CSV table of N, CA, C and O in Angstrom, one decimal:
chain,number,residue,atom,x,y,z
A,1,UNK,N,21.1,24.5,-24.7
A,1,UNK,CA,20.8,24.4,-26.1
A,1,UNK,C,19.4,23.9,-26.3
A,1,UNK,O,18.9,23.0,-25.6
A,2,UNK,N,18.6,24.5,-27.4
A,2,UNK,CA,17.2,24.1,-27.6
A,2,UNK,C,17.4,23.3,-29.2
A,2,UNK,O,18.0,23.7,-30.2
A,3,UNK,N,16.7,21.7,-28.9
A,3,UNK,CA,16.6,21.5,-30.0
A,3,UNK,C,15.3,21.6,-30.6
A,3,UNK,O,15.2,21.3,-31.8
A,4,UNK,N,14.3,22.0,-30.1
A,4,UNK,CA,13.1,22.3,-31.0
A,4,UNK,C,12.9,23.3,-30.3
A,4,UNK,O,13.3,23.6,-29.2
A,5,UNK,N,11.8,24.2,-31.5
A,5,UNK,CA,11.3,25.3,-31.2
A,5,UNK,C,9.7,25.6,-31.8
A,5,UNK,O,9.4,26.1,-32.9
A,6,UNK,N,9.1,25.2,-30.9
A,6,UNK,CA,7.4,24.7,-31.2
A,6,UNK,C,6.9,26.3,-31.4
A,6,UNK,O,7.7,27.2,-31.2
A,7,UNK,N,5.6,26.8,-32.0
A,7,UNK,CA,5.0,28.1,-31.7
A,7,UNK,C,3.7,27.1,-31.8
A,7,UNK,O,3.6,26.1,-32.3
A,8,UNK,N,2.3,28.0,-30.8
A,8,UNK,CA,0.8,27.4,-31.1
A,8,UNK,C,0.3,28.8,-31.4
A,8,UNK,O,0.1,29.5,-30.5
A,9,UNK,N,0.1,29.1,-32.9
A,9,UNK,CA,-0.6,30.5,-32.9
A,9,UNK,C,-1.8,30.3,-32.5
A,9,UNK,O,-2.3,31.4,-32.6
A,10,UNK,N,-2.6,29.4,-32.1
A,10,UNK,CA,-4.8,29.2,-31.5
A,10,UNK,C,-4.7,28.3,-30.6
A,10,UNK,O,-3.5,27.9,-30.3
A,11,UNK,N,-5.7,27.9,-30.0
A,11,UNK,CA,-6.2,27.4,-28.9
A,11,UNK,C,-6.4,26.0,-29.6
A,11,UNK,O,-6.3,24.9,-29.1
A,12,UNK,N,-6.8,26.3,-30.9
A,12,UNK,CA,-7.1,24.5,-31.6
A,12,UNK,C,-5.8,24.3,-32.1
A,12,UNK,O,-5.9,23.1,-32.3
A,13,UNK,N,-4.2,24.7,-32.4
A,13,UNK,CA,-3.4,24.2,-32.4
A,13,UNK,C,-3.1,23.3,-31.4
A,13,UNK,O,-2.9,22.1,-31.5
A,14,UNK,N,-3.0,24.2,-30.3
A,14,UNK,CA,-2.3,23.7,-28.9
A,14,UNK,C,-2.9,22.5,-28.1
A,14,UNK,O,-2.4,21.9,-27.1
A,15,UNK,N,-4.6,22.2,-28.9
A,15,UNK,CA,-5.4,20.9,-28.3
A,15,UNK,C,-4.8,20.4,-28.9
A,15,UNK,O,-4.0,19.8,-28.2
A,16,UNK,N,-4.7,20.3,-30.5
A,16,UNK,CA,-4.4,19.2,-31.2
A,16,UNK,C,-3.3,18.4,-30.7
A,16,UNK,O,-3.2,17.2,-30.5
A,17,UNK,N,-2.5,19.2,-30.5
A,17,UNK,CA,-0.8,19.2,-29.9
A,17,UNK,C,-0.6,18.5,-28.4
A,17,UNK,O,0.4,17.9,-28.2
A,18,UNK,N,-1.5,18.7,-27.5
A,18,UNK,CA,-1.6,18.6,-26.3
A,18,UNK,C,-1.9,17.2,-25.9
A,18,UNK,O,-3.0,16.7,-26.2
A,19,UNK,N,-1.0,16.5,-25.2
A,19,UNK,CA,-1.2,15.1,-24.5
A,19,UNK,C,-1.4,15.0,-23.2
A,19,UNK,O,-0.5,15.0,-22.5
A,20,UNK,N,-3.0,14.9,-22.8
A,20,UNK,CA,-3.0,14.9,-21.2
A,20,UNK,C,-3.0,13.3,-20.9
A,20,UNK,O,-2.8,13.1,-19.7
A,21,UNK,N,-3.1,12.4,-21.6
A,21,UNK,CA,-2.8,11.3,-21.1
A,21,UNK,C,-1.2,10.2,-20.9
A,21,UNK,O,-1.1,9.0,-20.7
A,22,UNK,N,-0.3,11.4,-21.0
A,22,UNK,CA,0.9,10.9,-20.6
A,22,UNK,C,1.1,11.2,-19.2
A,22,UNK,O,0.9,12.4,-19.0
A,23,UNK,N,1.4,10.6,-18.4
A,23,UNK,CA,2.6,11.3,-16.9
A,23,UNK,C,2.8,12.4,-17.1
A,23,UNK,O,2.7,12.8,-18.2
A,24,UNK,N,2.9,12.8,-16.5
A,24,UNK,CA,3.7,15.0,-16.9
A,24,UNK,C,2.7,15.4,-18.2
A,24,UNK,O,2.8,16.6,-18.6
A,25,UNK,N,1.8,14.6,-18.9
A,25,UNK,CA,1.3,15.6,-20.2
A,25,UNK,C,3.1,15.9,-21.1
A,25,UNK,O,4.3,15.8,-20.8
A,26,UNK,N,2.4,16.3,-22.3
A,26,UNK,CA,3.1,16.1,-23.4
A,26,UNK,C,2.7,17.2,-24.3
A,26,UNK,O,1.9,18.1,-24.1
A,27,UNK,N,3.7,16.9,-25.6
A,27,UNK,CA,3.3,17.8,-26.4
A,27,UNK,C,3.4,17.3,-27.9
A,27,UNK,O,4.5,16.9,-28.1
A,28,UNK,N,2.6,17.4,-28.8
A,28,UNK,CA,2.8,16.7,-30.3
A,28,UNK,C,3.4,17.8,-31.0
A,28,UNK,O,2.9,18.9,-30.9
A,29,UNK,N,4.6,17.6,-31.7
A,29,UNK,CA,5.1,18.6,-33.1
A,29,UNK,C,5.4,17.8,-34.4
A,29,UNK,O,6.2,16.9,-34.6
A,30,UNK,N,5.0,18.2,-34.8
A,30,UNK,CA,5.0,17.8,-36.8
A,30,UNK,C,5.9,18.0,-36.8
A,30,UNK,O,6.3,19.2,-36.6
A,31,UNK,N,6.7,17.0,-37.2
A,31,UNK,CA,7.9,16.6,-37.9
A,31,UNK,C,8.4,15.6,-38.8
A,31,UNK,O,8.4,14.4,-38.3
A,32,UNK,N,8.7,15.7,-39.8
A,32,UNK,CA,9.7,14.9,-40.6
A,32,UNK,C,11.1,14.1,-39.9
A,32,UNK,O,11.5,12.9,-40.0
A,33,UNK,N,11.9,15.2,-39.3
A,33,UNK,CA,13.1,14.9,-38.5
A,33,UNK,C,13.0,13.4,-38.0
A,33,UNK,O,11.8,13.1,-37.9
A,34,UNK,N,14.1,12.4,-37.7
A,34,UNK,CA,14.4,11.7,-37.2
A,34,UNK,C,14.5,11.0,-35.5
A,34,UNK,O,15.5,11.1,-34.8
A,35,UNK,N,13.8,10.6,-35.3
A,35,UNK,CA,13.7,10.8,-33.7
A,35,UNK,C,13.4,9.4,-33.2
A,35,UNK,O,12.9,8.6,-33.9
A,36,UNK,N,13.7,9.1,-31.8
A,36,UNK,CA,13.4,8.1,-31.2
A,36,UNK,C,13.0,7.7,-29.9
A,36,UNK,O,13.3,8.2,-28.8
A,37,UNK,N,12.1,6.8,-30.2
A,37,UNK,CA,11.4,6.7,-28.7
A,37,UNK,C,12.6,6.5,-27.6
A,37,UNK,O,13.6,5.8,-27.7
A,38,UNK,N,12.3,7.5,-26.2
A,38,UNK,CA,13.0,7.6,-25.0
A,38,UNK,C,13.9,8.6,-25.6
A,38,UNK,O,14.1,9.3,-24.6
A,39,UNK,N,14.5,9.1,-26.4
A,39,UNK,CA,15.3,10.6,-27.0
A,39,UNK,C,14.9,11.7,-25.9
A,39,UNK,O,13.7,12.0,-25.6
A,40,UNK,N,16.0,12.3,-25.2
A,40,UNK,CA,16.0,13.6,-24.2
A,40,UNK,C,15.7,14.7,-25.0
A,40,UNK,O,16.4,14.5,-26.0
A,41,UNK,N,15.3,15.5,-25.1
A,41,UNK,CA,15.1,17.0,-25.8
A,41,UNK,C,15.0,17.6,-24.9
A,41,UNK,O,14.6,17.3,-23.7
A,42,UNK,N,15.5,18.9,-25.6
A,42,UNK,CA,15.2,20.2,-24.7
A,42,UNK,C,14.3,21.2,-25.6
A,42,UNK,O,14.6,21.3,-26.8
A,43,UNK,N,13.4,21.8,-24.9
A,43,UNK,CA,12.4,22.8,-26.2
A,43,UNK,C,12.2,23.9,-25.8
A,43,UNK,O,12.3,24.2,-24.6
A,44,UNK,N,12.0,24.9,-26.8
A,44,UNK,CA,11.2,25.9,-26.1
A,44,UNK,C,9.2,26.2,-26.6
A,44,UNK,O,9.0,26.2,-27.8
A,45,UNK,N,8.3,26.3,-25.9
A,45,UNK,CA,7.4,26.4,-27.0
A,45,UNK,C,6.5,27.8,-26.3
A,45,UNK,O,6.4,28.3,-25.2
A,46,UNK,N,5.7,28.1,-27.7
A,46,UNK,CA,5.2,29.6,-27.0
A,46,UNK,C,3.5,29.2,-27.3
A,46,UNK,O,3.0,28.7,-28.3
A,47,UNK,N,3.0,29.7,-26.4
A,47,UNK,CA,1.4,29.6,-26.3
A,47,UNK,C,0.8,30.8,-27.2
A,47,UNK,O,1.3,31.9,-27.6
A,48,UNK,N,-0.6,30.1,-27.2
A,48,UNK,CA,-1.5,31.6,-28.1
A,48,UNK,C,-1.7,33.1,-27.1
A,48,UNK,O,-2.3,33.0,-26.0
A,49,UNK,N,-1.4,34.0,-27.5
A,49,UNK,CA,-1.9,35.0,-26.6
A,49,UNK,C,-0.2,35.2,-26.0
A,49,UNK,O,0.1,36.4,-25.7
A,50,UNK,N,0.6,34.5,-25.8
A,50,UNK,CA,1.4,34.8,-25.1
A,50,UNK,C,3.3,35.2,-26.1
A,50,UNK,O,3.9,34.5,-27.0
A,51,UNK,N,3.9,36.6,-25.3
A,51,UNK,CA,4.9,37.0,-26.4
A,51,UNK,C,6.2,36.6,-25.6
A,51,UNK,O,7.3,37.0,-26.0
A,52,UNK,N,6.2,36.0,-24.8
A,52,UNK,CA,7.3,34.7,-24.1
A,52,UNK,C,7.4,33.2,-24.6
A,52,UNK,O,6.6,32.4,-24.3
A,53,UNK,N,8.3,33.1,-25.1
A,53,UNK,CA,8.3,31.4,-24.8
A,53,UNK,C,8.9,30.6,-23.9
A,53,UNK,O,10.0,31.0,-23.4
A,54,UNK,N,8.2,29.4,-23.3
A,54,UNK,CA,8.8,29.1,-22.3
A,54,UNK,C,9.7,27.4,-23.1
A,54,UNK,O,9.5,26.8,-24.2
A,55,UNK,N,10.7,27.3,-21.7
A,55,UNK,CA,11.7,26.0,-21.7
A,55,UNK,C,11.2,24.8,-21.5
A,55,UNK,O,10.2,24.7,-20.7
A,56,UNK,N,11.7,24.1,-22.0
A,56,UNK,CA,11.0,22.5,-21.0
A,56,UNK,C,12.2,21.5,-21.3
A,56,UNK,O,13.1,21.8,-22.0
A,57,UNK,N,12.2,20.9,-20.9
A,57,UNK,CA,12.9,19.3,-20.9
A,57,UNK,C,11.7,17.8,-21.1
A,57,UNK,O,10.6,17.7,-20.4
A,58,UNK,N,12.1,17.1,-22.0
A,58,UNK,CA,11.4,16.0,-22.1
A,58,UNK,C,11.7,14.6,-22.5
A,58,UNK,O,12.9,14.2,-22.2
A,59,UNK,N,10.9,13.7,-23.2
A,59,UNK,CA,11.3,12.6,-23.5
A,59,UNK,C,10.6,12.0,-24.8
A,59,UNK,O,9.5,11.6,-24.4
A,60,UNK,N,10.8,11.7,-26.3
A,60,UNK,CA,10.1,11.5,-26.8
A,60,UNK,C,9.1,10.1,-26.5
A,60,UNK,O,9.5,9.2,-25.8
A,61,UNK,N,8.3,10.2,-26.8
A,61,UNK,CA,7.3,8.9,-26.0
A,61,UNK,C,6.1,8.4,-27.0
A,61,UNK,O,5.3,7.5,-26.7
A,62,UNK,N,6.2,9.2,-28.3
A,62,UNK,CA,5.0,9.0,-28.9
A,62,UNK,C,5.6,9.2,-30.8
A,62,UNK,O,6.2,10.2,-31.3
A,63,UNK,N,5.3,8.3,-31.4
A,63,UNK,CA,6.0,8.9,-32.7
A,63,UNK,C,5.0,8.2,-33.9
A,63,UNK,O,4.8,7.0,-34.1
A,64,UNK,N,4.4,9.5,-34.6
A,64,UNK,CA,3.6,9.0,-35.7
A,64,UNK,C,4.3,9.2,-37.1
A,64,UNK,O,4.9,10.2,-37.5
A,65,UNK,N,4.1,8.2,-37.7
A,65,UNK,CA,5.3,7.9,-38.9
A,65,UNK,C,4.7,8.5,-40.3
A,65,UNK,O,3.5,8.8,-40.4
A,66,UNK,N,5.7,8.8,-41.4
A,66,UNK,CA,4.9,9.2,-42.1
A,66,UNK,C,3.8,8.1,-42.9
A,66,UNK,O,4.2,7.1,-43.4
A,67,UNK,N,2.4,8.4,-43.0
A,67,UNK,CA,1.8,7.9,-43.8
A,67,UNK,C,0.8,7.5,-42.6
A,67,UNK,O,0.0,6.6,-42.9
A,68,UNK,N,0.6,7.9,-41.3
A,68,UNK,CA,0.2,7.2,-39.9
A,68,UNK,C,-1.7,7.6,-40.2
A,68,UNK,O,-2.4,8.5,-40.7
A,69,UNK,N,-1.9,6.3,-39.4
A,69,UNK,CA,-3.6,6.4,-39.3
A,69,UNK,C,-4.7,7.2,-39.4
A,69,UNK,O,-4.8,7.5,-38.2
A,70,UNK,N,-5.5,7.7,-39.9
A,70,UNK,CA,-6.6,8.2,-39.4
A,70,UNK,C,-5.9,9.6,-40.2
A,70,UNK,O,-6.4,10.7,-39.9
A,71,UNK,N,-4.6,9.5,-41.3
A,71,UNK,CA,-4.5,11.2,-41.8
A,71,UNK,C,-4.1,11.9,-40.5
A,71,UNK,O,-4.4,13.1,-40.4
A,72,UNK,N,-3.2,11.3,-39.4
A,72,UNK,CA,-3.0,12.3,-38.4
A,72,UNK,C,-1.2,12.6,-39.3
A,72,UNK,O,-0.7,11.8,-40.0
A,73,UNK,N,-0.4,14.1,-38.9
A,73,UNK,CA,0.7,14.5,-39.4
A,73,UNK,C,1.8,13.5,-38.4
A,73,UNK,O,1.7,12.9,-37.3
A,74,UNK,N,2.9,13.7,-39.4
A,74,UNK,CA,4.2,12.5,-38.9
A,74,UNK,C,4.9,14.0,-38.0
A,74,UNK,O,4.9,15.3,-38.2
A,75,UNK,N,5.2,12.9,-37.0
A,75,UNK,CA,6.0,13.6,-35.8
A,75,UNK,C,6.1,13.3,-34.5
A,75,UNK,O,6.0,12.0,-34.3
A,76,UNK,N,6.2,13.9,-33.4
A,76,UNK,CA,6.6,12.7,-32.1
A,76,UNK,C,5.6,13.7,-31.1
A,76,UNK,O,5.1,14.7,-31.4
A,77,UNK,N,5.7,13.1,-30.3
A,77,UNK,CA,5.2,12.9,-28.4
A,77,UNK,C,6.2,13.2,-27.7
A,77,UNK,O,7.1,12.4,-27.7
A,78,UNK,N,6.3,14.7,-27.0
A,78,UNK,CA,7.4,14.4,-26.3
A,78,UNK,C,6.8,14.8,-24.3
A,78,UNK,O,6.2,15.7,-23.8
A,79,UNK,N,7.3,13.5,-23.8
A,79,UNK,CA,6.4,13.7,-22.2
A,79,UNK,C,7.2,15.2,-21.6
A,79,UNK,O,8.4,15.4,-21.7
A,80,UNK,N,6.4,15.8,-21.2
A,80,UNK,CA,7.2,16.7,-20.2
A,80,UNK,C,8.2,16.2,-18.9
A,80,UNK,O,7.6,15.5,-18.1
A,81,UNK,N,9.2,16.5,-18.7
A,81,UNK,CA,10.5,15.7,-17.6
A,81,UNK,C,9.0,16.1,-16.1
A,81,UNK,O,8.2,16.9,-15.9
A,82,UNK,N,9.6,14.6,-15.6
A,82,UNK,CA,8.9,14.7,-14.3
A,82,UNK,C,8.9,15.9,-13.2
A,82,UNK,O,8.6,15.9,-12.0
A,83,UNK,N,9.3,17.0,-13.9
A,83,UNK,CA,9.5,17.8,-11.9
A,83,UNK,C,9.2,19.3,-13.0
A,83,UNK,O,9.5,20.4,-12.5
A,84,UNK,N,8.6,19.2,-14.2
A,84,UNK,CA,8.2,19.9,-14.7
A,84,UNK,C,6.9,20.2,-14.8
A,84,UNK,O,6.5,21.0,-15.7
A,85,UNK,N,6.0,19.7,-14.0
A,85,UNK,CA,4.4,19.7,-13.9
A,85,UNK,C,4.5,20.9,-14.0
A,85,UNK,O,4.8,20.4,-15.1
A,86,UNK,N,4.6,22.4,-14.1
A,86,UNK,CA,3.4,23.4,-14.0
A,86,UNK,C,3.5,23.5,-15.5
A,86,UNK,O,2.3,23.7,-15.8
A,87,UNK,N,4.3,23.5,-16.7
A,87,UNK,CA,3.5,23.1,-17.7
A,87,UNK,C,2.4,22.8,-17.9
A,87,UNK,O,1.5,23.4,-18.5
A,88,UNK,N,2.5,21.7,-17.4
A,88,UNK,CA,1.1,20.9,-17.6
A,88,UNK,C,-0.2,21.5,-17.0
A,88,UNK,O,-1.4,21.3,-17.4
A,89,UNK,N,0.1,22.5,-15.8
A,89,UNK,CA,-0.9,23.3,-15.1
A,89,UNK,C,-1.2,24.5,-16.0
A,89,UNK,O,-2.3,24.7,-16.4
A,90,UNK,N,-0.4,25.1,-16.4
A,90,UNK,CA,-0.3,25.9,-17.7
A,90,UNK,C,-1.4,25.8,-18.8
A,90,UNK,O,-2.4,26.3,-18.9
A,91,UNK,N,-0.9,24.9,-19.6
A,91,UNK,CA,-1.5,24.5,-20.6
A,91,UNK,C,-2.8,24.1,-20.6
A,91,UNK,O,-3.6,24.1,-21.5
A,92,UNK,N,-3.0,23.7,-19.3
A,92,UNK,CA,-4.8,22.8,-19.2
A,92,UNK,C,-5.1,24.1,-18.9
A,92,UNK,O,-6.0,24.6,-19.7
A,93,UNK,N,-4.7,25.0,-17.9
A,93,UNK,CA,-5.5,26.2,-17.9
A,93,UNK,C,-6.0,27.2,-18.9
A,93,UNK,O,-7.0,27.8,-18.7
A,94,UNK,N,-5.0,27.3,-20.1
A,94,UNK,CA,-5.7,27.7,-20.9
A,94,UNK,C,-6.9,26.7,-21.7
A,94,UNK,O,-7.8,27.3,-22.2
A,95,UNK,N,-6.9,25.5,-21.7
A,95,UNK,CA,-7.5,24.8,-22.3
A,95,UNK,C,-8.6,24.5,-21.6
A,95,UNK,O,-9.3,23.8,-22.4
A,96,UNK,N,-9.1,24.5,-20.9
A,96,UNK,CA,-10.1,24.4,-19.9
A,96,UNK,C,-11.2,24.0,-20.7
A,96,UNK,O,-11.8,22.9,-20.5
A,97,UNK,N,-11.5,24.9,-21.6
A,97,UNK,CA,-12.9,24.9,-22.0
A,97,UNK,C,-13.2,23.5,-23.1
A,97,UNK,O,-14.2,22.9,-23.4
A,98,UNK,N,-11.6,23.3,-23.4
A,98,UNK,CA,-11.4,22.1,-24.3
A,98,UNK,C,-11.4,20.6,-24.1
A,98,UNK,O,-12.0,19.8,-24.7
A,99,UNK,N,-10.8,20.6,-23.1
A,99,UNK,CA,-10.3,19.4,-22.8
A,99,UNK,C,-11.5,18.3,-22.8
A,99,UNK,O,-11.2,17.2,-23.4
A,100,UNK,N,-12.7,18.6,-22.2
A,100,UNK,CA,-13.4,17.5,-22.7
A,100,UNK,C,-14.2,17.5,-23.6
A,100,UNK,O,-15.2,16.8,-23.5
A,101,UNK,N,-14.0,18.3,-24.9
A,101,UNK,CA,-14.4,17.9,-26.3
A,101,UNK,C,-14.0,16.6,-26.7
A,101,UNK,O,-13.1,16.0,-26.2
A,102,UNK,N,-14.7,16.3,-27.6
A,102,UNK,CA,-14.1,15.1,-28.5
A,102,UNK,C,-13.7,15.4,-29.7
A,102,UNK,O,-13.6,14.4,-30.4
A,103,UNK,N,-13.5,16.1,-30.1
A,103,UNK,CA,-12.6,16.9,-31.4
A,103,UNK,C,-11.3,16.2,-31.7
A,103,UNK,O,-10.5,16.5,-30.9
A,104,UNK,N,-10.7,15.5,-32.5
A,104,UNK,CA,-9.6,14.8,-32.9
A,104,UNK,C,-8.4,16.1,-32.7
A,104,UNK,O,-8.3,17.3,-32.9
A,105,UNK,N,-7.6,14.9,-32.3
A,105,UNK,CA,-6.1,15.6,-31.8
A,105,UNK,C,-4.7,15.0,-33.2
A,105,UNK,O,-5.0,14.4,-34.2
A,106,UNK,N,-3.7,15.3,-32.9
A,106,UNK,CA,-2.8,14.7,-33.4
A,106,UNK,C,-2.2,13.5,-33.0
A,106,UNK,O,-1.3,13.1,-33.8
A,107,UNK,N,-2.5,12.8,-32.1
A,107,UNK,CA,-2.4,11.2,-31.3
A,107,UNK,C,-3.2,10.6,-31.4
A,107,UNK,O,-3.4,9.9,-32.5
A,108,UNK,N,-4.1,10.5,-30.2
A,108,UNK,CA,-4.9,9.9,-30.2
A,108,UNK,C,-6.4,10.4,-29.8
A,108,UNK,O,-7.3,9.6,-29.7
């Protein structure tokens, strides 16, 4: 069973969204829903460019409340499950060209 179901239609969605400073890397979704730090989920999320979505397993780890700092959107952090690294190989590969911008994210 999937309890969330993420889409990134651009490349600046999926930065914003994208946590390389967790263990396993992460992923931010805007939400309202109710959630809690250490919460198991299971997701599916689909990349720009791509007409598959893929599965993951995680942990929430990160949760911005509503009304949270700096105008960032309320919703959570969820780390990718430890033995799920190529995600994380995934994702940076498309982002390559990103990653060391300094362009504001949805975290931090």
């Amino acid at each position: 069973m999937v309890d969330l179901v993420i889409r990134f239609d651009t490349i600046q969605q999926l930065y914003r969204a994208y946590m390389p400073f967790v263990r396993s890397a992460g992923l931010f979704v805007a939400s309202s829903e109710p959630h809690y730090l250490g919460e198991t989920l299971s997701f599916s999320y689909r990349l720009p460019g791509e007409s598959v979505a893929a599965e993951a397993r995680g942990n929430v780890v990160w949760i911005n409340p509503q009304g949270a700092s700096g105008g960032r959107p309320a919703g959570i952090g969820i780390q990718f499950a430890a033995d799920e690294t190529h995600h994380k190989h995934h994702i940076e590969k498309l982002l390559s060209s990103e990653l060391a911008s300094g362009n504001l994210t949805s975290t931090m």
